[in-house]
Coordinates of C-alpha atoms (C1' of nucleotides) in Angstrom, one line a residue:
Chain Y
M910 CA 113.3 98.4 70.6
E911 CA 116.1 98.5 73.3
L912 CA 119.3 98.4 71.6
S913 CA 122.7 98.9 73.3
P914 CA 124.8 101.9 73.1
T915 CA 127.1 100.3 70.8
A916 CA 124.4 99.8 68.3
Y917 CA 123.4 103.7 68.6
V918 CA 127.3 104.2 67.9
I919 CA 126.7 102.3 64.7
L920 CA 123.4 104.0 63.7
G921 CA 125.0 107.4 64.4
M922 CA 128.2 106.6 62.3
V923 CA 125.8 105.6 59.3
S924 CA 123.6 108.2 59.8
A925 CA 126.3 111.0 58.6
E926 CA 127.0 109.0 55.8
A927 CA 127.1 105.5 54.2
R928 CA 129.9 103.5 55.6
S929 CA 131.2 99.7 55.7
G930 CA 131.7 98.0 58.8
Y931 CA 135.5 98.8 58.4
E932 CA 135.0 102.3 58.1
I933 CA 132.5 102.3 61.0
K934 CA 135.5 101.0 63.0
A935 CA 138.0 103.5 61.7
A936 CA 135.6 106.4 62.4
V937 CA 134.8 104.8 65.9
D938 CA 138.8 104.8 66.5
N939 CA 139.2 108.4 65.4
T940 CA 136.2 109.9 67.4
T941 CA 134.2 108.2 69.9
R942 CA 136.9 105.7 71.0
F943 CA 138.0 107.9 74.0
F944 CA 134.6 107.3 75.6
W945 CA 133.2 104.6 73.7
A946 CA 135.0 102.0 71.8
A947 CA 133.8 99.0 69.5
S948 CA 135.7 96.2 67.8
Y949 CA 134.9 94.2 64.6
G950 CA 133.5 91.4 66.9
Q951 CA 130.7 93.9 67.9
I952 CA 130.5 96.0 64.7
Y953 CA 129.7 93.2 62.2
P954 CA 127.2 91.1 63.7
E955 CA 125.5 94.4 65.2
L956 CA 125.0 95.7 61.7
K957 CA 123.4 92.2 60.7
R958 CA 121.0 92.7 63.6
L959 CA 120.3 96.3 62.7
S960 CA 119.7 95.5 59.2
E961 CA 117.4 92.5 60.0
A962 CA 115.5 95.1 62.3
G963 CA 115.1 97.5 59.5
L964 CA 117.1 100.2 61.0
V965 CA 119.9 100.5 58.5
E966 CA 120.1 99.3 54.9
G967 CA 123.1 97.2 53.5
I968 CA 124.1 98.3 49.7
D969 CA 126.7 96.7 47.6
A970 CA 129.5 99.0 47.0
P971 CA 132.4 97.0 45.6
R972 CA 136.0 99.0 45.1
G973 CA 137.2 97.2 41.9
E974 CA 137.0 93.5 42.2
R975 CA 136.9 94.0 46.1
K976 CA 133.5 93.1 47.8
R977 CA 132.2 95.8 50.1
T978 CA 128.9 96.6 51.6
V979 CA 128.1 100.1 53.0
Y980 CA 125.3 100.7 55.4
T981 CA 122.7 103.6 55.1
I982 CA 120.3 104.6 58.0
T983 CA 116.9 104.0 57.3
E984 CA 113.9 106.4 58.5
D985 CA 113.2 104.0 61.1
G986 CA 116.7 104.0 62.2
E987 CA 117.0 107.7 62.1
A988 CA 113.7 107.9 64.2
E989 CA 115.4 105.3 66.7
L990 CA 118.5 107.3 66.9
K991 CA 116.8 110.6 67.5
D992 CA 114.6 109.1 70.3
W993 CA 117.6 107.6 71.9
L994 CA 119.2 111.1 71.8
R995 CA 116.5 112.9 73.6
L996 CA 116.3 110.5 76.3
P997 CA 118.4 111.3 79.6
P998 CA 121.7 109.7 79.6
E999 CA 122.7 106.7 82.2
T1000 CA 125.4 107.5 84.6
S1001 CA 128.2 104.9 83.5
E1002 CA 130.6 104.6 86.3
M1003 CA 134.0 104.9 85.7
R1004 CA 136.7 102.2 86.1
E1005 CA 140.3 103.3 86.7
E1006 CA 142.9 100.7 87.6
G1007 CA 145.1 103.4 88.8
L1008 CA 142.7 104.7 91.4
L1009 CA 142.3 101.2 92.6
K1010 CA 146.1 100.7 93.0
L1011 CA 146.3 104.0 94.7
F1012 CA 143.4 102.9 96.9
F1013 CA 145.0 100.1 98.3
S1014 CA 148.5 101.5 98.3
G1015 CA 148.6 101.7 102.3
V1016 CA 149.9 98.2 102.4
L1017 CA 153.2 99.6 100.7
P1018 CA 155.4 102.2 101.9
P1019 CA 153.9 105.5 101.1
E1020 CA 156.7 106.4 98.5
D1021 CA 156.1 103.2 96.3
A1022 CA 152.8 104.9 95.2
V1023 CA 154.6 107.8 93.4
P1024 CA 155.6 105.4 90.4
T1025 CA 151.9 104.7 90.0
L1026 CA 151.0 108.5 90.0
R1027 CA 153.7 109.0 87.5
A1028 CA 152.6 106.2 85.4
M1029 CA 149.2 107.4 85.6
R1030 CA 150.2 111.2 84.4
K1031 CA 152.4 110.2 81.7
Q1032 CA 149.3 107.9 80.1
R1033 CA 147.2 110.8 80.1
L1034 CA 149.9 113.2 78.8
E1035 CA 150.3 111.2 76.1
L1036 CA 146.6 111.0 75.5
I1037 CA 146.1 114.5 75.4
G1038 CA 149.1 114.6 72.8
R1039 CA 146.8 112.1 70.6
L1040 CA 143.9 114.2 70.8
R1041 CA 145.3 117.4 70.2
E1042 CA 146.4 116.2 67.1
M1043 CA 143.0 115.4 66.2
E1044 CA 141.8 118.8 67.0
P1045 CA 142.0 120.3 63.2
Q1046 CA 140.0 117.5 61.9
A1047 CA 137.5 118.0 64.6
T1048 CA 137.1 121.8 64.3
G1049 CA 135.9 121.4 60.4
K1050 CA 132.8 119.1 61.8
D1051 CA 130.1 120.2 64.0
V1052 CA 129.9 121.9 67.4
F1053 CA 129.5 118.4 69.0
S1054 CA 132.7 116.9 67.5
L1055 CA 134.9 119.5 68.9
M1056 CA 133.0 119.6 72.2
V1057 CA 133.7 116.0 73.1
L1058 CA 137.1 116.3 72.0
Q1059 CA 137.8 119.4 74.2
A1060 CA 135.9 117.1 77.1
G1061 CA 138.6 114.5 76.3
I1062 CA 141.4 117.1 76.4
E1063 CA 140.3 119.1 79.7
F1064 CA 139.4 115.7 81.5
N1065 CA 142.8 114.3 80.8
E1066 CA 144.4 117.5 81.6
W1067 CA 142.8 117.6 85.2
F1068 CA 143.7 114.1 85.6
A1069 CA 147.4 114.7 84.8
D1070 CA 147.3 117.4 86.9
W1071 CA 145.7 115.9 89.9
C1072 CA 148.5 113.0 89.7
E1073 CA 151.2 115.9 89.7
R1074 CA 149.6 117.3 93.0
M1075 CA 149.0 114.1 94.8
E1076 CA 152.8 113.1 93.9
A1077 CA 153.8 116.4 95.7
R1078 CA 151.8 115.7 98.3
L1079 CA 153.3 112.1 98.9
L1080 CA 156.8 113.4 98.6
D1081 CA 156.1 116.4 101.1
A1082 CA 154.8 113.9 103.6
A1083 CA 157.7 111.3 102.8
P1084 CA 160.8 111.3 105.2
A1085 CA 163.5 113.1 103.7
E1086 CA 165.6 109.9 102.9
R1087 CA 167.8 111.4 100.4
S1088 CA 169.1 114.2 102.8
S1089 CA 171.5 111.8 104.4
Chain A
M1455 CA 149.3 84.3 88.6
E1456 CA 147.2 86.8 86.5
L1457 CA 144.4 87.7 88.3
S1458 CA 141.5 90.1 87.3
P1459 CA 141.5 93.7 88.9
T1460 CA 138.3 92.4 90.9
A1461 CA 140.4 89.9 92.2
Y1462 CA 142.7 92.5 93.6
V1463 CA 139.9 94.5 95.0
I1464 CA 138.8 91.4 97.0
L1465 CA 142.4 90.8 98.0
G1466 CA 142.9 94.4 98.9
M1467 CA 139.7 94.3 100.9
V1468 CA 140.4 91.3 103.2
S1469 CA 144.1 92.6 103.7
A1470 CA 143.1 95.6 105.8
E1471 CA 140.9 93.2 108.1
A1472 CA 139.0 89.9 108.0
R1473 CA 135.9 90.4 106.1
S1474 CA 132.9 88.2 104.9
G1475 CA 131.8 88.2 101.3
Y1476 CA 128.8 90.5 102.6
E1477 CA 131.0 92.7 104.1
I1478 CA 133.4 93.0 101.0
K1479 CA 130.3 93.9 99.0
A1480 CA 129.5 96.7 101.5
A1481 CA 133.1 97.9 101.6
V1482 CA 133.3 97.9 97.8
D1483 CA 130.0 100.1 97.8
N1484 CA 131.4 102.5 100.2
T1485 CA 134.8 102.9 98.8
T1486 CA 136.1 101.7 95.4
R1487 CA 132.4 101.4 93.7
F1488 CA 133.0 105.0 92.2
F1489 CA 136.0 103.6 90.1
W1490 CA 135.7 100.1 90.4
A1491 CA 132.2 98.1 91.3
A1492 CA 131.6 94.4 92.2
S1493 CA 128.6 92.6 92.7
Y1494 CA 127.7 89.3 94.9
G1495 CA 127.8 87.2 91.6
Q1496 CA 131.6 88.1 91.1
I1497 CA 132.8 88.3 95.0
Y1498 CA 131.5 85.0 96.3
P1499 CA 132.9 82.9 93.1
E1500 CA 136.1 84.9 93.1
L1501 CA 136.4 84.3 97.0
K1502 CA 136.4 80.7 96.3
R1503 CA 138.9 80.7 93.6
L1504 CA 141.4 82.8 95.6
S1505 CA 140.9 80.4 98.4
E1506 CA 141.6 77.5 96.3
A1507 CA 144.6 79.3 94.8
G1508 CA 146.0 79.9 98.5
L1509 CA 145.8 83.8 98.5
V1510 CA 143.0 84.0 101.1
E1511 CA 141.9 82.0 103.7
G1512 CA 138.4 81.3 105.0
I1513 CA 137.7 81.2 108.6
D1514 CA 134.4 80.4 110.3
A1515 CA 133.2 83.1 112.4
P1516 CA 129.2 82.4 112.8
R1517 CA 127.2 85.4 114.6
G1518 CA 125.2 83.4 116.8
E1519 CA 123.3 80.8 114.8
R1520 CA 124.0 82.5 111.7
K1521 CA 126.7 81.1 109.7
R1522 CA 129.5 83.5 108.6
T1523 CA 132.8 82.8 106.8
V1524 CA 135.3 85.7 107.1
Y1525 CA 138.3 85.7 104.7
T1526 CA 142.0 86.9 105.7
I1527 CA 144.7 87.2 103.4
T1528 CA 147.5 84.8 103.2
E1529 CA 151.2 85.6 102.8
D1530 CA 151.1 84.5 99.3
G1531 CA 148.1 86.7 98.7
E1532 CA 149.7 89.8 100.4
A1533 CA 152.8 89.1 98.0
E1534 CA 150.5 88.8 95.2
L1535 CA 148.7 92.0 95.9
K1536 CA 152.0 94.0 96.5
D1537 CA 153.5 92.8 93.2
W1538 CA 150.2 93.9 91.4
L1539 CA 150.5 97.3 93.3
R1540 CA 153.8 97.9 92.0
L1541 CA 152.9 97.2 88.3
P1542 CA 152.1 100.4 86.3
P1543 CA 148.4 100.6 86.0
E1544 CA 146.5 99.8 82.7
T1545 CA 144.7 102.8 81.1
S1546 CA 141.3 101.6 81.3
E1547 CA 139.3 103.6 78.8
M1548 CA 136.1 105.5 80.0
R1549 CA 132.5 104.9 78.8
E1550 CA 130.2 108.0 79.1
E1551 CA 126.9 107.5 77.5
G1552 CA 126.3 111.3 77.9
L1553 CA 129.4 112.0 75.7
L1554 CA 128.1 109.7 73.2
K1555 CA 124.9 111.2 73.1
L1556 CA 126.3 114.7 72.7
F1557 CA 128.6 113.6 69.9
F1558 CA 125.7 112.6 67.7
S1559 CA 123.6 115.5 68.5
G1560 CA 124.3 117.2 65.3
V1561 CA 121.4 115.2 63.9
L1562 CA 119.0 117.3 66.1
P1563 CA 118.4 120.7 66.3
P1564 CA 121.3 122.0 68.5
E1565 CA 119.0 123.3 71.5
D1566 CA 118.0 119.6 72.2
A1567 CA 121.1 118.6 73.4
V1568 CA 120.6 121.2 76.4
P1569 CA 118.5 118.7 78.2
T1570 CA 121.2 116.3 77.8
L1571 CA 124.1 118.3 79.4
R1572 CA 121.5 119.4 82.3
A1573 CA 120.9 115.9 82.9
M1574 CA 124.7 115.0 83.0
R1575 CA 125.3 117.9 85.2
K1576 CA 122.5 116.9 87.7
Q1577 CA 124.0 113.4 87.9
R1578 CA 127.4 114.8 88.4
L1579 CA 126.3 116.9 91.0
E1580 CA 124.2 114.3 92.9
L1581 CA 127.3 112.1 92.9
I1582 CA 129.5 114.9 94.5
G1583 CA 126.9 115.2 97.2
R1584 CA 127.2 111.4 98.0
L1585 CA 130.9 111.7 98.0
R1586 CA 131.0 114.6 100.2
E1587 CA 129.0 112.7 102.8
M1588 CA 131.9 110.3 103.0
E1589 CA 134.7 112.6 103.4
P1590 CA 134.5 112.4 107.3
Q1591 CA 134.9 108.7 107.3
A1592 CA 137.8 108.7 104.6
T1593 CA 139.5 111.1 106.8
G1594 CA 140.0 109.0 109.3
K1595 CA 141.8 106.1 107.3
D1596 CA 144.9 106.3 105.3
V1597 CA 146.1 109.2 103.0
F1598 CA 144.9 107.0 99.8
S1599 CA 141.3 106.9 100.8
L1600 CA 141.0 110.5 101.1
M1601 CA 143.2 111.0 97.9
V1602 CA 141.1 108.7 95.7
L1603 CA 137.7 110.1 97.1
Q1604 CA 139.1 113.7 96.4
A1605 CA 139.8 112.7 93.1
G1606 CA 136.3 111.5 92.6
I1607 CA 135.0 114.8 93.8
E1608 CA 137.4 116.9 92.0
F1609 CA 136.4 114.7 88.7
N1610 CA 132.6 115.4 89.1
E1611 CA 133.1 118.9 89.9
W1612 CA 135.2 119.3 86.7
F1613 CA 132.7 117.3 84.5
A1614 CA 129.6 119.5 86.1
D1615 CA 131.4 122.7 85.3
W1616 CA 132.2 121.5 81.6
C1617 CA 128.5 120.6 81.1
E1618 CA 127.5 124.0 82.4
R1619 CA 130.2 125.6 80.1
M1620 CA 129.0 123.7 77.1
E1621 CA 125.3 124.3 77.9
A1622 CA 126.1 128.1 77.8
R1623 CA 127.9 128.0 74.5
L1624 CA 124.9 126.0 73.1
L1625 CA 122.7 128.9 74.2
D1626 CA 125.0 131.9 73.0
A1627 CA 125.0 130.2 69.5
A1628 CA 121.3 129.6 69.4
P1629 CA 119.0 131.8 67.8
A1630 CA 117.1 133.9 70.3
E1631 CA 113.9 132.2 69.7
R1632 CA 112.2 133.6 72.9
S1633 CA 112.7 137.2 71.9
S1634 CA 109.6 137.4 69.5
Chain G
dC611 C1' 104.6 89.9 113.4
dG612 C1' 106.8 91.8 109.5
dT613 C1' 110.5 94.3 107.6
dA614 C1' 115.0 95.3 106.8
dA615 C1' 119.6 94.0 107.4
dC616 C1' 122.7 89.9 107.5
dA617 C1' 124.6 86.0 104.8
dT618 C1' 125.7 83.0 100.8
dG619 C1' 125.2 81.4 96.6
dT620 C1' 124.0 79.9 91.5
dA621 C1' 122.2 80.3 86.7
dA622 C1' 121.2 82.6 82.8
dC623 C1' 122.4 86.1 80.1
dG624 C1' 124.7 89.9 77.6
dC625 C1' 128.3 92.3 76.3
dG626 C1' 132.7 92.8 74.7
dT627 C1' 137.7 91.3 73.5
dT628 C1' 141.2 88.5 71.1
dA629 C1' 142.5 85.6 68.3
dC630 C1' 141.9 83.4 64.0
dA631 C1' 140.6 82.8 59.3
dT632 C1' 140.3 84.6 54.4
dG633 C1' 141.2 87.1 50.6
dA634 C1' 141.8 91.5 47.4
dT635 C1' 144.3 95.6 46.3
dT636 C1' 147.8 99.3 46.5
dG637 C1' 152.4 101.2 47.1
dG638 C1' 157.0 101.1 47.5
Chain R
dC1273 C1' 157.0 90.9 45.5
dC1274 C1' 156.2 92.1 49.9
dA1275 C1' 153.8 95.0 53.5
dA1276 C1' 150.4 97.4 54.5
dT1277 C1' 145.8 98.5 54.2
dC1278 C1' 141.0 97.1 52.7
dA1279 C1' 137.2 94.2 54.0
dT1280 C1' 134.6 90.7 56.4
dG1281 C1' 133.6 87.7 59.3
dT1282 C1' 133.3 84.0 63.5
dA1283 C1' 134.3 81.1 67.7
dA1284 C1' 136.2 81.0 72.2
dC1285 C1' 136.5 83.1 76.3
dG1286 C1' 136.3 86.1 80.1
dC1287 C1' 133.9 89.5 82.8
dG1288 C1' 130.1 91.1 84.9
dT1289 C1' 125.0 91.9 85.7
dT1290 C1' 120.6 90.3 87.3
dA1291 C1' 117.3 87.6 88.9
dC1292 C1' 116.5 84.2 91.7
dA1293 C1' 116.7 80.9 95.8
dT1294 C1' 117.2 80.3 100.7
dG1295 C1' 117.6 80.9 105.5
dT1296 C1' 118.7 84.0 110.0
dT1297 C1' 118.4 87.7 113.0
dA1298 C1' 117.4 92.4 115.1
dC1299 C1' 114.4 95.8 115.6
dG1300 C1' 110.2 98.3 115.8

DNA sequence: CGTAACATGTAACGCGTTACATGATTGG
DNA sequence: CCAATCATGTAACGCGTTACATGTTACG
């Protein structure tokens, strides 16, 4: 069948419960966004493709006058999802602009890398805050929701800590300009 | 100017020393690949664009009969690179198929997530091995080469450890099927 | 003599984001 | 009544990968 990971995100999201495109987007933003995001520009066309492939089924479910289509997973779709889940995952290489900037920071005076590390750390700390807010919701669900959420929190904590340590290392090595 | 991060990778690579497209690719594969990769399909067209923009300069540097063009950074290019380095980095969201599979593993019997965790851990351990081999080379260069390399190693160590802990958690929770 | 490494490029394709367009409904 | 939210889509664009094409040189 050969579907993109994003297609499986959608498949997974409708396998839990019937959802509209709009609701899938909201669910992604609340859960998988931190390791796999998706935009409307992907979701709606993909729902159409999955529907044509018979892996999901669209059902009219208007709310009042407002048109609305929710999708459910078909038996074929569920089989496809399970097959994929049992296949070993690909190692996706990460992209992190901050590390890139640090890598090339040799062309600047060493202290000039400190703001980069600070900015990186700040972003990670903010992310941790947002992830922690999600913990109550995830605790109610299955083991795996909580597991990946904790992965997100732990990863960002490690990263924030690394930034702090590297900042200290730079400042230790730097000439004590302030002591004049 | 508004360049892509990949353009800055190239700019950074030719700022250290004059390099051909081929050598840039090799340098990327040995260093930034783990947080920012680049293919020939990006490098050669991007070198042309950067050259037209006056940020790099191509110099004929044949090796024997074999044609070869090495690129150096211009003053404008160096200014551009430094400006970018001083700007706070964007938070690039990570993509990790393994976490995606885990997230949806609720549709399988819980033990079926164990192979996924094992595969993820194995990949990370292999990566650690390859990164460790690079340590001697990076130690010879500036602080930042070593810094980002250690980030790679530490990150993968954290991830491998997380996989191990999560596997244990699943096996603890699972019914002791083997004890019949 | 053949293979690996050196060297440079392009065309097709796929994935994904952004911006735009449109309209209904709810709540303050 | 106005803003936010619900709801569905598409078109343009950009970035990146893969596969292909072409030729040289070094080495065993």
